[in-house]
Amino acid sequence: MADADADRLRRPAGAAPAKLSAPQQAMRRLGLLRDIDLALHLPLRYEDETRIAPIASLREGEPAQVEGVVSACRVEQRSRRQLLVSLHDDSGELLLRFLNFYPAQQKQMAPGQRLRVRGELRAGFLGREMVHPTVKPVRADTPLPQTLTPVYPTSAALPQAYLRKAVGAALARAPLAEVLPPQAPPPGLPSLREALLFLHQPPPGTPLGALEDRSHPAWQRLKWEELLAQQLSQLQARAERARLQAPALPPRAQGLREGLLRALPFALTAAQARVVAEIGADLAQPQPMHRLLQGDVGSGKTVVAALAAATAIDAGWQCALMAPTEILAEQHFRKLVEWLQPLGVSVAWLTGSRKGKLRTQMLAQVASGQAMLVVGTHAVIQQDVGFARLGLAIVDEQHRFGVAQRLALRHKLDEQELEPHLLMMSATPIPRTLAMSYFADLAVSTLDELPPGRTAVLTKVFADARRDQVVARIRDAVADGRQVYWVCPLVEESEHLDLQNATATHAELSAALPGVRIGLLHGRLPAAEKAAVMAGFTQGQTPLLVSTTVIEVGVDVPNASLMVIEHAERFGLAQLHQLRGRVGRGVAASACVLLYTPPLSESGKARLRAMAETGDGFEIARRDLEIRGPGEFLGARQSGDALLRFADLHADEPLLQHARALAPRLLASHPAAARAQVERWLAGRAEYLKA
Ligand code: ADP
Ligand code: MG
């Protein structure tokens, strides 16, 4: 890649009048912008093209490269049309067989042509053969490559050969000098430069095992570098935050918060009281709070949020609460109005569907500070929403939001030098090892207790063939005055099919349950209708609600005691747990039926088993992590792009420990080296770590 190309790649999106070629665009999408990014883009595996084996020495099932001359090339019609090429060298003969081929290939392999061929030998019907080997026409003096051939992770639009060339050129140019002091790395590992050159261009004869399982010292060096960069960037983020100023929001005696506590129809659980105190202590500080409140579904996070909001409002500042869906935002709005309006707090409601004059009025109230609490969806962070004095921002189901959105919320306080406090809430707990390494910069409060009187939800796993039994159960529940959710799965990438499924199920249930009012809720409904359907269910006129996953988060209808999840095998574990959390909120014994359509995959089985065996969100998260691994578990959204590329938190624990111990010392003694290390590994991603 020429430097001019590199420059064009570096230009931010939208600013580039120059056209990027398809492979250039693909490189950019993979985040391969700088030479160092390419140098740190490491092979998945290698192919050995450095050696030629005599044909006679080939063993069945082992990949090998041979070179020989074509003695015959013919097309035959057997069970299907195929191209058969006979190749010989001094030691013997081999048949190459191609089931799909182009006329050009046929020409390339004409008799007399010398070919270099890579593939696996097998004993075929016609003797020793390779099926679909890689073939390269060569001359007798065509040199062999001097290194193993790297195979890189790539995308369809970016051919290996192009990427190999780009990486090779970048390696030659990239500044690979050590930025760390010599005593920093664990002993016995090669320098970064040595490690990179080795991993991109291993010399012939390098045993592939240690490279491919990433245990080779060169890999150890890379993983340690990465872990160190990540630890350093989190320390930096923490230090930066400590320098930021936020409005101090000390508790006020006999204020709104006390008033709310007195007015609540229940007493806080011990866990809620503890968490409220932790949040209160943060809010009283002149540094912005950066706290995650995690608590299982139904553990009562909303009231904790309301008390935090009350504290901010008591201190004379505004509070914003953002939820990922309109249904959830509306539910919060109702709850908060019910709790806080009688105490004199004006609550504003902002969503995408509220437009025109009403919206203008709302915006004016938010801008003047007249609206003290603002509840809504993403609409809360739109450009035109200006707060008078935003002191506290609360994000519910925070993992549903992108990092950029959380950042936007933090930037909603216009006053120079001041940031609002940030409280994030989530029902998907983060296991401790992950919290340690990804969220070192985050304070965590945990609600580890459910409000009293909750009944465990009995979970049953049924094959879809037993649908009739399930419908009979619904009939009984409805006759008893209970309410029922029936959840239809998300059909990947097709909102349309989604809708079809839900509509078909609605029709089926309507036929099977005459006289029962059945609501239908899905993402495509206009907001007003959605709200009407939801209200019908919340207020109890509709006993059965057929829904897509729009009800997944936070919906709270205590009288609902049965949930049926159709095609449960298609859902993720965290999502199933969230859904199930919609029942078991009232006094009635509750049940959840997971319907599946066989055959189940291994991980599908493991997920459904976990659901049947435990109702504990932390245990579910642990199993989920086990089934999916940390990368999948966190997902790009939650982690920003900051997920580790090479290191594995479990397998590389000793390297992680080393990096964790070194990072603070390095930051203190060699701040410039620490900055260079973060820049090298995480440039452009650092913002994400702070969100
Ligand atoms: P989540 O943590 O899933 O957001 P919610 O805040 O929606 O849970 O609370 C679930 C239900 O429990 C609500 O109906 C709420 O009013 C009720 N609740 C919360 N705290 C208590 C408590 N201490 N005692 C009794 N009920 C409570
Ligand atoms: Mg909630």
XYZ file of C-alpha atoms and ligand atoms in Angstrom:
719
model
C 0.000 0.000 0.000
C 1.411 3.342 -0.971
C 1.592 6.160 1.560
C -0.988 8.122 -0.381
C -3.368 5.198 0.128
C -2.608 5.152 3.814
C -3.383 8.852 3.993
C -6.679 8.350 2.317
C -7.516 5.562 4.702
C -6.807 7.796 7.638
C -9.223 10.467 6.538
C -12.340 10.399 8.708
C -15.560 9.040 7.209
C -17.553 11.547 5.220
C -14.573 13.829 4.657
C -13.143 11.792 1.823
C -13.939 12.948 -1.679
C -11.370 10.462 -3.013
C -12.852 7.054 -3.757
C -11.475 4.146 -1.754
C -11.160 0.824 -3.538
C -13.223 -2.041 -2.159
C -10.258 -3.650 -0.359
C -9.280 -0.277 1.102
C -12.779 0.221 2.425
C -12.724 -3.281 3.849
C -9.412 -2.565 5.603
C -10.910 0.530 7.083
C -13.911 -1.341 8.380
C -11.538 -3.756 10.080
C -9.902 -0.772 11.808
C -6.653 -1.200 9.874
C -5.844 2.470 9.463
C -2.282 3.027 10.602
C 0.835 1.005 9.827
C 0.884 -0.101 13.438
C -2.692 -1.371 13.155
C -1.634 -3.574 10.251
C 1.456 -4.712 12.104
C -0.761 -5.736 15.013
C -3.152 -7.610 12.734
C -1.839 -11.112 13.348
C -2.266 -14.336 11.382
C -4.865 -16.874 12.342
C -2.740 -19.699 10.958
C -0.060 -20.430 8.380
C 0.444 -22.440 5.259
C 3.786 -24.032 4.596
C 4.795 -23.280 1.026
C 8.499 -23.358 1.778
C 8.992 -27.035 1.118
C 8.378 -29.355 -1.810
C 7.710 -32.996 -0.985
C 8.352 -35.813 -3.452
C 5.009 -37.188 -4.641
C 5.941 -40.706 -3.562
C 6.508 -39.538 0.039
C 2.996 -38.155 0.544
C 0.960 -39.657 3.331
C -2.789 -39.781 3.379
C -4.543 -36.959 5.215
C -1.469 -34.751 5.658
C -1.342 -31.401 3.909
C 1.683 -31.071 1.644
C 3.086 -29.207 -1.312
C 4.406 -30.953 -4.395
C 5.741 -29.743 -7.709
C 5.514 -31.622 -10.994
C 4.686 -31.547 -14.665
C 1.241 -32.222 -16.118
C 1.180 -35.388 -18.207
C -2.536 -35.440 -18.996
C -5.564 -33.187 -18.545
C -9.057 -34.371 -19.389
C -12.690 -33.653 -18.615
C -14.741 -36.705 -17.717
C -18.408 -37.207 -17.090
C -18.718 -39.445 -14.078
C -21.447 -38.885 -11.488
C -20.814 -35.272 -12.470
C -18.556 -33.420 -14.846
C -15.019 -33.176 -13.531
C -11.533 -32.169 -14.549
C -8.821 -34.802 -14.026
C -5.166 -33.770 -14.208
C -2.244 -36.207 -13.986
C 0.880 -34.749 -12.452
C 4.236 -36.434 -12.069
C 7.626 -35.705 -10.583
C 10.763 -37.848 -10.394
C 9.285 -39.961 -7.627
C 5.806 -40.754 -8.833
C 2.398 -39.693 -10.106
C -0.657 -37.977 -8.592
C -4.174 -37.288 -9.812
C -5.681 -33.825 -9.262
C -9.438 -33.757 -9.342
C -11.658 -30.638 -9.740
C -15.432 -30.816 -9.554
C -15.999 -27.134 -10.261
C -13.669 -25.541 -12.740
C -13.391 -22.817 -15.319
C -12.127 -23.234 -18.878
C -9.227 -20.938 -17.933
C -8.137 -23.384 -15.254
C -8.225 -26.192 -17.729
C -5.923 -24.194 -19.991
C -3.619 -23.391 -17.094
C -3.090 -27.080 -16.482
C -2.304 -28.149 -20.039
C 0.110 -31.073 -20.546
C 3.756 -30.020 -20.153
C 2.922 -27.259 -17.686
C 4.844 -27.248 -14.408
C 2.605 -26.806 -11.333
C 3.115 -26.205 -7.656
C 0.256 -27.913 -5.862
C -0.900 -27.831 -2.244
C -3.483 -30.156 -0.779
C -4.154 -33.342 1.090
C -3.547 -36.761 -0.343
C -6.364 -39.253 -0.289
C -6.844 -42.705 -1.685
C -9.480 -42.216 -4.370
C -11.295 -44.556 -6.688
C -8.706 -43.834 -9.372
C -5.684 -44.132 -7.048
C -3.674 -41.491 -5.163
C -5.332 -38.097 -5.619
C -5.864 -34.570 -4.327
C -9.352 -33.070 -4.587
C -9.445 -29.318 -5.216
C -5.830 -28.582 -4.352
C -4.429 -25.042 -4.597
C -2.553 -24.823 -7.859
C 0.051 -22.352 -9.075
C 1.736 -22.548 -12.483
C 5.514 -22.099 -12.022
C 8.749 -22.374 -13.918
C 11.613 -24.676 -12.943
C 13.432 -21.697 -11.412
C 10.501 -20.082 -9.565
C 11.852 -19.540 -6.024
C 10.135 -20.928 -2.933
C 8.905 -18.413 -0.348
C 11.398 -17.730 2.440
C 8.828 -17.783 5.247
C 5.656 -19.620 6.154
C 2.656 -18.002 4.506
C 0.409 -16.166 7.001
C -3.359 -16.454 6.729
C -5.001 -13.348 8.207
C -8.467 -12.744 9.555
C -10.180 -10.794 6.809
C -13.512 -10.092 5.165
C -14.940 -11.038 1.795
C -13.998 -7.759 0.131
C -10.375 -7.994 1.223
C -8.388 -10.752 -0.513
C -5.618 -12.489 1.453
C -3.009 -11.575 -1.127
C -3.854 -7.856 -0.895
C -3.844 -7.920 2.873
C -0.552 -9.857 2.983
C 1.084 -7.228 0.833
C -0.338 -4.376 2.892
C 0.840 -5.975 6.142
C 4.297 -6.661 4.678
C 4.664 -3.034 3.578
C 3.354 -1.724 6.892
C 5.759 -3.926 8.841
C 8.654 -2.463 6.893
C 7.477 1.087 7.661
C 5.916 0.845 11.113
C 7.885 2.236 14.026
C 8.303 -0.939 16.027
C 10.831 0.450 18.473
C 10.282 -0.456 22.103
C 8.365 2.213 23.946
C 8.636 0.448 27.304
C 11.655 0.422 29.586
C 13.739 -2.756 29.113
C 12.940 -4.212 32.537
C 9.166 -3.935 31.992
C 8.292 -7.147 30.138
C 8.205 -10.535 31.853
C 11.623 -12.195 31.496
C 12.321 -14.552 28.630
C 10.080 -12.940 26.034
C 11.317 -11.525 22.710
C 11.129 -7.799 21.948
C 7.960 -6.505 20.333
C 9.726 -6.097 17.024
C 11.147 -9.612 17.095
C 7.809 -11.037 18.133
C 5.911 -9.284 15.335
C 8.385 -10.150 12.599
C 8.386 -13.730 13.781
C 4.604 -14.038 13.906
C 4.044 -12.458 10.494
C 6.939 -14.211 8.807
C 7.925 -17.386 10.643
C 11.064 -18.982 9.197
C 10.755 -22.341 7.420
C 10.688 -25.267 9.794
C 8.931 -23.381 12.643
C 6.684 -25.892 14.426
C 3.131 -24.716 13.879
C 1.624 -26.080 17.098
C 2.962 -23.383 19.431
C 2.064 -20.684 16.902
C -1.455 -21.855 16.336
C -2.326 -22.419 19.983
C -0.661 -19.065 20.733
C 1.589 -20.400 23.475
C 4.828 -19.420 21.672
C 6.871 -16.721 23.488
C 6.229 -14.347 20.579
C 2.508 -14.690 21.214
C 3.027 -14.302 24.955
C 4.780 -11.017 24.286
C 1.913 -9.736 22.155
C -0.748 -10.732 24.638
C 1.139 -9.147 27.486
C 1.526 -5.925 25.480
C -2.186 -5.874 24.852
C -3.118 -6.535 28.474
C -0.728 -3.846 29.625
C -2.182 -1.296 27.205
C -5.661 -2.092 28.432
C -4.727 -1.820 32.100
C -2.908 1.444 31.479
C -5.776 2.988 29.588
C -8.135 2.209 32.429
C -5.807 3.785 34.949
C -5.563 6.839 32.725
C -9.325 7.036 32.428
C -9.639 6.858 36.193
C -7.047 9.573 36.683
C -8.754 11.792 34.124
C -12.091 11.338 35.769
C -10.621 12.250 39.137
C -9.653 15.586 37.590
C -13.159 16.232 36.279
C -15.553 18.315 38.288
C -19.189 17.605 38.909
C -21.757 19.501 40.923
C -21.723 18.174 44.483
C -25.215 16.965 45.358
C -25.264 16.524 49.135
C -28.354 15.023 50.794
C -30.810 17.530 52.230
C -32.458 16.821 55.544
C -36.265 16.696 55.320
C -36.005 16.968 51.549
C -37.623 15.244 48.630
C -35.753 12.034 49.236
C -37.131 11.668 52.735
C -40.564 12.583 51.438
C -40.394 9.855 48.828
C -39.185 7.268 51.327
C -42.150 8.084 53.556
C -44.627 7.937 50.695
C -43.508 4.599 49.250
C -45.939 1.731 49.872
C -43.045 -0.525 50.910
C -39.838 -0.388 52.947
C -36.512 -0.643 51.150
C -34.761 -3.974 51.272
C -31.431 -3.980 53.107
C -29.681 -4.221 49.732
C -31.581 -1.215 48.386
C -30.764 0.812 51.487
C -27.071 -0.020 51.151
C -26.970 0.839 47.458
C -28.874 4.092 48.000
C -26.247 5.055 50.587
C -23.384 4.193 48.195
C -24.914 6.341 45.487
C -25.635 9.150 47.935
C -21.993 9.220 49.023
C -20.860 9.503 45.376
C -23.335 12.257 44.587
C -22.101 14.346 47.491
C -18.634 14.488 45.925
C -17.544 17.188 43.469
C -16.247 14.460 41.089
C -18.620 12.803 38.651
C -20.007 9.494 39.813
C -19.433 6.644 37.403
C -21.370 3.809 38.907
C -23.009 0.665 37.664
C -26.007 -0.547 39.613
C -26.491 -4.206 38.893
C -29.362 -6.180 40.225
C -31.343 -9.112 39.030
C -34.619 -8.546 37.239
C -37.190 -7.483 39.788
C -34.663 -6.518 42.428
C -36.084 -2.979 42.539
C -33.646 -0.772 40.680
C -36.285 1.794 39.708
C -36.895 3.032 43.214
C -33.141 3.359 43.740
C -33.039 5.522 40.616
C -35.953 7.589 41.896
C -34.175 8.214 45.206
C -31.007 9.256 43.386
C -33.076 11.606 41.215
C -34.697 13.036 44.337
C -31.275 13.742 45.809
C -30.174 15.627 42.685
C -33.407 17.616 42.543
C -33.162 18.403 46.261
C -29.776 19.930 45.561
C -31.281 22.129 42.838
C -30.154 20.172 39.758
C -31.983 18.358 36.988
C -31.996 14.618 36.441
C -32.389 12.731 33.147
C -33.406 9.097 32.924
C -32.942 7.287 29.621
C -34.353 3.851 28.786
C -33.781 1.804 25.634
C -37.405 1.336 24.522
C -40.452 3.519 24.459
C -42.463 0.989 26.453
C -39.913 0.902 29.203
C -39.417 4.662 29.225
C -43.151 5.157 29.493
C -43.373 2.735 32.383
C -40.635 4.613 34.207
C -42.396 7.856 33.450
C -45.643 6.618 35.022
C -43.882 5.251 38.096
C -41.873 8.426 38.630
C -44.870 10.659 38.110
C -46.815 8.547 40.610
C -44.019 8.781 43.162
C -42.605 12.265 42.661
C -45.333 14.472 41.206
C -47.311 14.532 44.485
C -44.124 15.865 46.086
C -44.043 18.761 43.657
C -41.589 17.507 41.049
C -42.426 18.243 37.429
C -41.570 15.313 35.206
C -41.098 15.741 31.453
C -41.474 13.006 28.857
C -39.343 12.941 25.736
C -39.504 10.290 23.044
C -39.077 10.113 19.299
C -42.812 9.844 18.748
C -43.582 13.061 20.564
C -43.347 15.762 17.916
C -44.554 19.238 17.071
C -45.885 21.726 19.584
C -45.849 19.321 22.521
C -42.203 18.576 21.886
C -41.339 22.254 21.595
C -43.039 22.897 24.925
C -41.172 20.034 26.566
C -37.855 21.265 25.206
C -38.533 24.733 26.588
C -39.296 23.286 30.025
C -36.099 21.250 29.967
C -34.044 24.223 28.816
C -35.505 26.546 31.459
C -35.005 24.023 34.235
C -38.725 23.994 34.979
C -38.780 20.261 34.223
C -36.701 18.810 36.994
C -36.838 15.214 35.912
C -36.721 14.251 32.234
C -37.624 10.697 31.266
C -37.360 9.279 27.783
C -35.683 7.184 25.147
C -32.754 8.110 22.924
C -34.700 11.307 22.331
C -33.175 12.630 25.557
C -29.760 12.892 23.933
C -30.836 14.520 20.672
C -28.926 17.612 19.620
C -31.772 20.003 20.279
C -32.303 18.896 23.873
C -30.563 21.397 26.113
C -30.696 21.125 29.879
C -30.502 24.114 32.179
C -28.618 22.274 34.907
C -28.184 18.558 34.361
C -26.702 17.128 37.553
C -27.440 13.423 37.244
C -27.921 11.152 34.238
C -29.380 7.680 34.748
C -29.237 5.048 32.037
C -31.463 2.023 32.481
C -30.505 -1.292 30.849
C -27.255 0.401 29.999
C -25.922 -2.474 27.900
C -28.649 -1.762 25.379
C -27.080 1.557 24.555
C -24.045 2.196 22.457
C -21.026 3.771 24.015
C -21.479 6.897 21.924
C -24.955 7.393 23.357
C -23.741 7.155 26.915
C -21.028 9.661 26.096
C -23.548 12.051 24.554
C -25.553 12.009 27.743
C -22.506 12.936 29.770
C -21.869 15.882 27.505
C -25.336 17.302 28.069
C -24.174 19.593 30.817
C -23.128 22.755 29.065
C -21.353 24.365 31.946
C -17.638 24.543 31.409
C -15.557 22.045 33.315
C -18.548 20.302 34.854
C -19.857 16.836 34.066
C -23.088 15.311 35.333
C -22.981 12.272 37.620
C -23.700 9.034 35.811
C -25.629 6.049 37.134
C -25.939 3.042 34.854
C -28.308 0.233 35.646
C -28.274 -3.300 34.376
C -29.946 -6.600 35.076
C -27.133 -8.469 33.366
C -24.487 -8.810 36.018
C -20.877 -8.728 35.012
C -18.839 -11.583 36.471
C -15.968 -10.490 38.685
C -13.019 -11.347 36.454
C -14.570 -9.354 33.653
C -15.379 -6.451 35.920
C -11.764 -6.415 37.050
C -10.293 -6.177 33.629
C -12.850 -4.298 31.578
C -14.444 -2.029 34.081
C -11.603 -1.259 36.429
C -12.740 2.329 36.122
C -16.287 1.665 37.176
C -17.713 1.558 40.678
C -20.243 -1.232 41.061
C -23.231 -1.461 43.390
C -25.081 -4.724 43.592
C -28.649 -5.479 44.637
C -28.218 -9.029 45.838
C -31.625 -9.427 47.405
C -35.141 -9.468 45.993
C -38.014 -7.616 47.658
C -39.934 -9.865 50.044
C -42.855 -11.963 48.907
C -41.444 -12.917 45.552
C -42.224 -16.426 44.467
C -39.683 -18.494 42.585
C -40.720 -19.007 38.977
C -41.151 -22.663 38.082
C -39.558 -23.194 34.688
C -40.550 -26.042 32.366
C -38.979 -26.975 29.081
C -41.435 -28.450 26.549
C -41.063 -29.604 22.973
C -43.339 -27.673 20.654
C -45.387 -30.838 20.115
C -46.918 -30.231 23.557
C -48.349 -26.861 22.572
C -51.924 -28.022 23.262
C -51.097 -28.676 26.900
C -49.629 -25.213 27.147
C -52.764 -23.644 25.701
C -54.817 -25.563 28.282
C -52.652 -24.065 31.040
C -53.238 -20.609 29.673
C -56.995 -21.226 29.723
C -56.785 -22.194 33.415
C -54.639 -19.237 34.352
C -56.989 -16.802 32.629
C -60.004 -18.451 34.293
C -58.259 -17.807 37.617
C -57.980 -14.113 36.810
C -54.257 -14.271 36.070
C -52.459 -12.745 33.135
C -50.184 -14.393 30.618
C -47.362 -13.359 28.302
C -46.687 -15.298 25.114
C -43.362 -14.252 23.606
C -42.412 -14.889 19.976
C -38.795 -14.895 18.926
C -36.879 -12.392 16.952
C -36.264 -13.699 13.478
C -32.735 -12.709 12.664
C -32.590 -9.725 10.328
C -36.236 -9.783 9.486
C -38.566 -7.550 11.342
C -41.138 -8.562 8.760
C -40.975 -12.299 9.529
C -40.992 -11.390 13.173
C -44.271 -9.722 12.760
C -45.631 -12.618 10.719
C -44.770 -15.047 13.481
C -46.380 -12.981 16.162
C -49.451 -12.349 14.017
C -49.825 -16.045 13.178
C -49.512 -17.029 16.843
C -52.043 -14.383 17.782
C -54.500 -15.846 15.275
C -53.837 -19.396 16.445
C -54.379 -18.525 20.095
C -57.479 -16.482 19.298
C -58.969 -19.568 17.622
C -57.946 -21.865 20.486
C -59.159 -19.531 23.241
C -62.514 -18.108 22.165
C -63.804 -15.347 24.405
C -60.354 -14.432 25.722
C -59.129 -10.943 24.876
C -55.680 -11.217 23.357
C -53.397 -8.262 22.775
C -50.723 -8.178 20.082
C -47.597 -6.135 20.609
C -44.690 -5.748 18.244
C -42.033 -3.263 17.235
C -43.841 -2.073 14.105
C -46.914 -0.778 15.868
C -47.235 3.019 15.960
C -46.291 4.352 19.387
C -49.837 5.306 20.304
C -51.164 1.834 19.537
C -48.281 0.229 21.356
C -49.109 2.305 24.394
C -52.809 1.377 24.114
C -52.058 -2.358 23.870
C -49.654 -2.109 26.771
C -52.156 -0.146 28.837
C -54.815 -2.814 28.180
C -52.483 -5.394 29.634
C -51.132 -3.324 32.507
C -54.644 -2.414 33.621
C -55.816 -5.992 33.356
C -58.476 -5.771 30.603
C -56.367 -7.968 28.323
C -55.515 -11.248 30.040
C -53.177 -12.576 27.343
C -50.501 -10.621 25.542
C -48.780 -12.018 22.460
C -45.616 -10.082 21.927
C -42.279 -9.993 20.243
C -39.289 -9.281 22.433
C -40.284 -5.628 22.807
C -41.445 -6.566 26.314
C -38.046 -7.948 27.157
C -36.836 -5.187 29.359
C -38.295 -3.909 32.542
C -42.033 -4.276 31.978
C -43.730 -4.637 35.326
C -47.208 -6.223 35.606
C -47.417 -8.057 38.952
C -50.631 -9.904 38.071
C -48.915 -11.744 35.201
C -47.997 -15.192 36.462
C -47.414 -17.309 33.350
C -45.016 -16.745 30.512
C -44.672 -18.875 27.423
C -41.610 -18.376 25.265
C -41.896 -19.834 21.810
C -38.745 -21.102 20.066
C -36.884 -20.531 23.299
C -33.834 -22.187 21.739
C -33.362 -19.101 19.582
C -32.891 -16.764 22.526
C -29.712 -15.959 24.377
C -29.499 -16.936 28.011
C -29.442 -13.385 29.342
C -32.460 -12.558 27.215
C -34.417 -15.585 28.465
C -33.657 -14.595 32.022
C -34.771 -11.027 31.370
C -37.996 -12.244 29.817
C -38.720 -14.663 32.627
C -38.229 -11.808 35.082
C -41.548 -10.370 33.852
C -43.388 -13.005 35.929
C -43.036 -13.915 39.595
C -43.583 -10.296 40.575
C -46.846 -10.737 42.428
C -48.260 -13.026 45.076
C -49.429 -15.833 42.757
C -47.170 -18.827 42.053
C -45.629 -18.194 38.659
C -44.407 -20.375 35.865
C -42.442 -20.025 32.676
C -42.766 -22.482 29.807
C -39.921 -22.677 27.339
C -41.171 -24.175 24.094
C -38.530 -25.472 21.735
C -38.466 -27.072 18.324
C -36.078 -30.008 18.045
C -33.326 -30.733 17.266
C -31.469 -28.684 19.880
C -27.853 -27.659 19.422
C -25.440 -28.366 22.269
C -25.408 -24.740 23.380
C -29.190 -24.545 22.966
C -29.513 -27.501 25.307
C -27.089 -25.930 27.791
C -29.067 -22.670 27.787
C -32.450 -24.281 28.362
C -30.996 -26.522 31.054
C -29.520 -23.502 32.838
C -32.906 -21.789 32.745
C -34.675 -24.813 34.217
C -32.054 -25.272 36.916
C -31.603 -21.783 38.307
C -33.391 -18.490 38.735
C -30.358 -16.625 40.016
C -29.163 -13.943 37.633
C -25.557 -14.219 38.753
C -25.499 -17.964 38.233
C -27.118 -17.458 34.826
C -24.438 -14.910 33.919
C -21.732 -17.333 35.020
C -23.147 -20.105 32.856
C -23.615 -17.720 29.967
C -19.975 -16.728 30.181
C -19.040 -20.395 30.247
C -21.141 -21.198 27.190
C -20.108 -18.178 25.135
C -16.713 -16.951 26.312
C -15.993 -13.354 27.358
C -15.939 -11.723 23.906
C -19.384 -12.889 22.946
C -20.657 -12.387 26.442
C -19.839 -8.717 26.635
C -20.588 -7.999 23.029
C -19.097 -5.127 21.119
C -21.724 -2.738 22.387
C -21.021 -3.106 26.025
C -17.278 -3.110 25.770
C -16.804 -0.540 23.054
C -14.193 -1.922 20.728
C -11.977 -2.497 23.668
C -12.320 -6.235 23.814
C -9.045 -8.040 23.934
C -8.047 -9.295 20.546
C -5.329 -11.733 21.510
C -5.251 -12.323 25.230
C -7.758 -14.536 26.979
C -8.609 -13.577 30.527
C -8.720 -17.113 31.800
C -5.930 -18.753 29.843
C -3.586 -15.781 30.204
C -4.225 -15.013 33.844
C -0.470 -14.937 34.747
C 0.155 -12.309 32.044
C -2.856 -10.334 33.265
C -1.534 -10.401 36.834
C 1.846 -9.175 35.647
C 0.301 -6.345 33.638
C -2.007 -5.353 36.489
C 0.878 -5.118 38.907
C 3.102 -3.231 36.487
C 0.614 -0.692 35.124
C 0.407 1.681 38.117
C 4.176 1.646 38.626
C 4.820 2.302 34.965
C 2.307 5.126 34.864
C 4.081 6.776 37.796
C 7.680 6.229 36.691
C 7.410 6.385 32.871
C 4.267 8.339 32.001
C 5.379 9.018 28.431
C 6.045 5.333 27.782
C 2.648 4.482 29.245
C 0.952 6.974 26.931
C 2.834 5.641 23.914
C 1.821 2.101 24.773
C -1.863 3.018 24.966
C -1.624 5.055 21.782
C 0.010 2.171 19.949
C -2.628 -0.348 20.935
C -5.794 1.609 21.496
C -5.607 4.886 19.572
C -9.087 5.861 18.627
C -10.576 3.349 21.024
C -9.637 5.057 24.265
C -12.852 7.110 24.326
C -14.783 3.893 24.426
C -13.042 2.745 27.539
C -14.118 5.864 29.335
C -17.795 5.681 28.493
P -35.941 -3.994 38.267
O -34.766 -4.080 39.167
O -36.102 -5.233 37.446
O -35.962 -2.737 37.457
P -38.277 -2.820 39.429
O -37.646 -1.583 39.862
O -39.139 -2.766 38.217
O -37.195 -3.984 39.230
O -39.055 -3.419 40.642
C -39.878 -4.548 40.529
C -41.111 -4.428 41.400
O -40.767 -4.496 42.782
C -41.835 -3.102 41.233
O -43.213 -3.367 41.210
C -41.418 -2.316 42.467
O -42.363 -1.349 42.813
C -41.321 -3.413 43.511
N -40.400 -3.123 44.608
C -39.213 -2.491 44.530
N -38.621 -2.423 45.738
C -39.453 -3.043 46.614
C -39.395 -3.320 48.012
N -38.369 -2.942 48.760
N -40.443 -3.973 48.561
C -41.473 -4.372 47.809
N -41.590 -4.151 46.483
C -40.591 -3.497 45.887
Mg -35.948 -2.133 35.539
